[in-house]
Amino acid sequence: MKEQRQRAILDIIARQDVETQEQLLAALREQGFRCTQATISRDIKELQLVKELGASGEYRYAISDRKGQGEHDERLRNIFREGVISAACAQNLVVVKTMPGLANAAASALDHMEIENMVGTLAGDDTALLIMDTSQAAEAFCGEIRSMLR
């Protein structure tokens, strides 16, 4: 539910200017999400949303373009602590096995982390496939995943 809500938040702020948490909460409720302002506040923090000056001269929520390596590492560790079981590499592909139902969440998080050399992801129920641009990049990233699982 959390992953779906956070995807909805990202979709909402991409489609419309949202100035306040109350506006975001109302937009989520229109989509059928039942949550509180405190939940929205935590989501904003986890998604690393920032307020920026919009074209209309008003401030609006936006995705931060200042994603540092430390933030990247911490978000990835949290996801992997929650449900990744293993990772294997085959040429330029990385196969990530998760607990049932968590592969989409893991792939979505990876998609939004702007990982260097990652072309894209595909996910099923308990398996995510990461496509890297080279075999070397796949090996290196697979190694990072394995080290996080220790």
Short mmCIF file of C-alpha atoms in Angstrom, two decimals:
data_model
loop_
_atom_site.label_atom_id
_atom_site.label_comp_id
_atom_site.label_asym_id
_atom_site.label_seq_id
_atom_site.Cartn_x
_atom_site.Cartn_y
_atom_site.Cartn_z
CA MET A 1 0.00 0.00 0.00
CA LYS A 2 2.84 2.37 0.87
CA GLU A 3 4.54 1.82 -2.49
CA GLN A 4 1.26 2.40 -4.35
CA ARG A 5 0.59 5.58 -2.37
CA GLN A 6 4.10 6.89 -3.00
CA ARG A 7 3.78 6.14 -6.73
CA ALA A 8 0.48 8.04 -6.69
CA ILE A 9 2.16 10.99 -4.97
CA LEU A 10 4.85 11.11 -7.64
CA ASP A 11 2.19 10.92 -10.36
CA ILE A 12 0.12 13.70 -8.75
CA ILE A 13 3.03 16.14 -8.43
CA ALA A 14 4.09 15.37 -12.00
CA ARG A 15 0.60 16.23 -13.34
CA GLN A 16 -0.33 19.23 -11.21
CA ASP A 17 1.15 21.91 -8.99
CA VAL A 18 0.70 20.91 -5.35
CA GLU A 19 1.58 23.64 -2.87
CA THR A 20 0.59 22.06 0.46
CA GLN A 21 0.34 18.72 2.16
CA GLU A 22 -3.40 19.32 2.50
CA GLN A 23 -3.74 19.59 -1.30
CA LEU A 24 -1.73 16.42 -1.72
CA LEU A 25 -3.88 14.63 0.86
CA ALA A 26 -7.06 15.72 -0.97
CA ALA A 27 -5.68 14.51 -4.32
CA LEU A 28 -4.78 11.14 -2.78
CA ARG A 29 -8.25 10.81 -1.26
CA GLU A 30 -9.78 11.45 -4.69
CA GLN A 31 -7.80 8.41 -5.88
CA GLY A 32 -9.12 6.28 -3.01
CA PHE A 33 -6.16 6.45 -0.62
CA ARG A 34 -7.02 6.81 3.05
CA CYS A 35 -4.13 8.34 4.96
CA THR A 36 -3.27 11.11 7.39
CA GLN A 37 -1.23 14.27 7.11
CA ALA A 38 1.49 12.61 9.20
CA THR A 39 1.68 9.76 6.68
CA ILE A 40 1.97 12.26 3.82
CA SER A 41 4.72 14.07 5.70
CA ARG A 42 6.71 10.82 6.07
CA ASP A 43 6.16 10.00 2.38
CA ILE A 44 7.43 13.43 1.36
CA LYS A 45 10.57 12.86 3.42
CA GLU A 46 11.15 9.33 2.10
CA LEU A 47 10.59 10.43 -1.50
CA GLN A 48 12.94 13.37 -0.90
CA LEU A 49 10.45 15.84 -2.33
CA VAL A 50 11.37 19.50 -2.21
CA LYS A 51 9.46 22.71 -2.75
CA GLU A 52 10.46 24.66 -5.83
CA LEU A 53 9.20 27.82 -7.46
CA GLY A 54 6.72 26.88 -10.19
CA ALA A 55 5.90 28.69 -13.43
CA SER A 56 2.92 30.37 -11.73
CA GLY A 57 5.21 31.97 -9.13
CA GLU A 58 3.92 29.69 -6.37
CA TYR A 59 5.92 27.02 -4.61
CA ARG A 60 5.11 23.39 -5.40
CA TYR A 61 6.35 19.94 -4.50
CA ALA A 62 8.91 18.44 -6.88
CA ILE A 63 11.35 15.56 -7.01
CA SER A 64 14.77 16.57 -5.72
CA ASP A 65 17.52 16.60 -8.33
CA ARG A 66 20.17 16.52 -5.58
CA LYS A 67 20.33 12.79 -4.98
CA GLY A 68 23.71 12.14 -3.44
CA GLN A 69 25.47 8.80 -3.25
CA GLY A 70 24.83 8.58 0.50
CA GLU A 71 21.08 9.03 0.04
CA HIS A 72 21.13 6.50 -2.79
CA ASP A 73 22.92 3.94 -0.65
CA GLU A 74 20.61 4.39 2.33
CA ARG A 75 17.40 4.08 0.28
CA LEU A 76 18.73 1.00 -1.45
CA ARG A 77 19.78 -0.59 1.83
CA ASN A 78 16.30 -0.02 3.30
CA ILE A 79 14.62 -1.71 0.34
CA PHE A 80 16.99 -4.62 0.40
CA ARG A 81 16.76 -5.09 4.16
CA GLU A 82 13.00 -5.36 3.80
CA GLY A 83 12.73 -8.05 1.18
CA VAL A 84 15.59 -8.92 -1.16
CA ILE A 85 16.78 -12.50 -0.84
CA SER A 86 19.54 -12.80 -3.44
CA ALA A 87 21.13 -11.36 -6.57
CA ALA A 88 22.79 -13.06 -9.53
CA CYS A 89 24.45 -11.73 -12.64
CA ALA A 90 24.25 -13.03 -16.24
CA GLN A 91 26.07 -10.91 -18.82
CA ASN A 92 24.50 -7.43 -18.63
CA LEU A 93 21.52 -8.60 -16.54
CA VAL A 94 21.11 -8.64 -12.76
CA VAL A 95 18.41 -10.97 -11.39
CA VAL A 96 17.14 -9.94 -7.95
CA LYS A 97 15.03 -12.41 -5.98
CA THR A 98 12.69 -10.90 -3.38
CA MET A 99 10.10 -12.05 -0.93
CA PRO A 100 6.73 -12.64 -2.64
CA GLY A 101 5.06 -9.44 -3.79
CA LEU A 102 8.08 -7.16 -3.33
CA ALA A 103 9.78 -7.30 -6.73
CA ASN A 104 7.72 -4.43 -8.18
CA ALA A 105 8.52 -2.20 -5.21
CA ALA A 106 12.22 -2.99 -5.46
CA ALA A 107 12.27 -2.37 -9.23
CA SER A 108 10.32 0.88 -8.88
CA ALA A 109 12.69 2.17 -6.23
CA LEU A 110 15.68 1.26 -8.36
CA ASP A 111 14.12 3.01 -11.37
CA HIS A 112 13.82 6.23 -9.38
CA MET A 113 17.36 6.16 -8.03
CA GLU A 114 19.06 7.15 -11.28
CA ILE A 115 21.61 4.34 -11.04
CA GLU A 116 24.49 4.88 -13.43
CA ASN A 117 24.62 2.35 -16.28
CA MET A 118 21.12 0.95 -15.58
CA VAL A 119 18.97 0.85 -18.71
CA GLY A 120 15.76 -0.30 -17.00
CA THR A 121 13.96 -2.89 -14.92
CA LEU A 122 11.26 -5.52 -15.27
CA ALA A 123 9.53 -7.14 -12.33
CA GLY A 124 7.25 -10.01 -11.55
CA ASP A 125 6.01 -11.12 -8.16
CA ASP A 126 9.28 -12.18 -6.55
CA THR A 127 11.88 -11.50 -9.23
CA ALA A 128 13.21 -8.23 -10.64
CA LEU A 129 15.41 -8.04 -13.72
CA LEU A 130 17.80 -5.10 -13.97
CA ILE A 131 19.20 -4.41 -17.40
CA MET A 132 22.60 -2.75 -17.32
CA ASP A 133 24.42 -1.27 -20.32
CA THR A 134 27.48 -3.54 -19.99
CA SER A 135 28.43 -6.83 -18.37
CA GLN A 136 30.98 -5.01 -16.23
CA ALA A 137 28.33 -2.63 -14.90
CA ALA A 138 26.07 -5.60 -14.13
CA GLU A 139 28.86 -7.41 -12.25
CA ALA A 140 29.71 -4.29 -10.26
CA PHE A 141 26.11 -3.55 -9.30
CA CYS A 142 25.43 -7.20 -8.45
CA GLY A 143 28.43 -7.02 -6.13
CA GLU A 144 26.96 -3.92 -4.44
CA ILE A 145 23.66 -5.71 -3.91
CA ARG A 146 25.37 -8.78 -2.46
CA SER A 147 27.42 -6.68 -0.05
CA MET A 148 24.22 -5.03 1.20
CA LEU A 149 22.68 -8.42 1.89
CA ARG A 150 25.48 -9.53 4.24
#
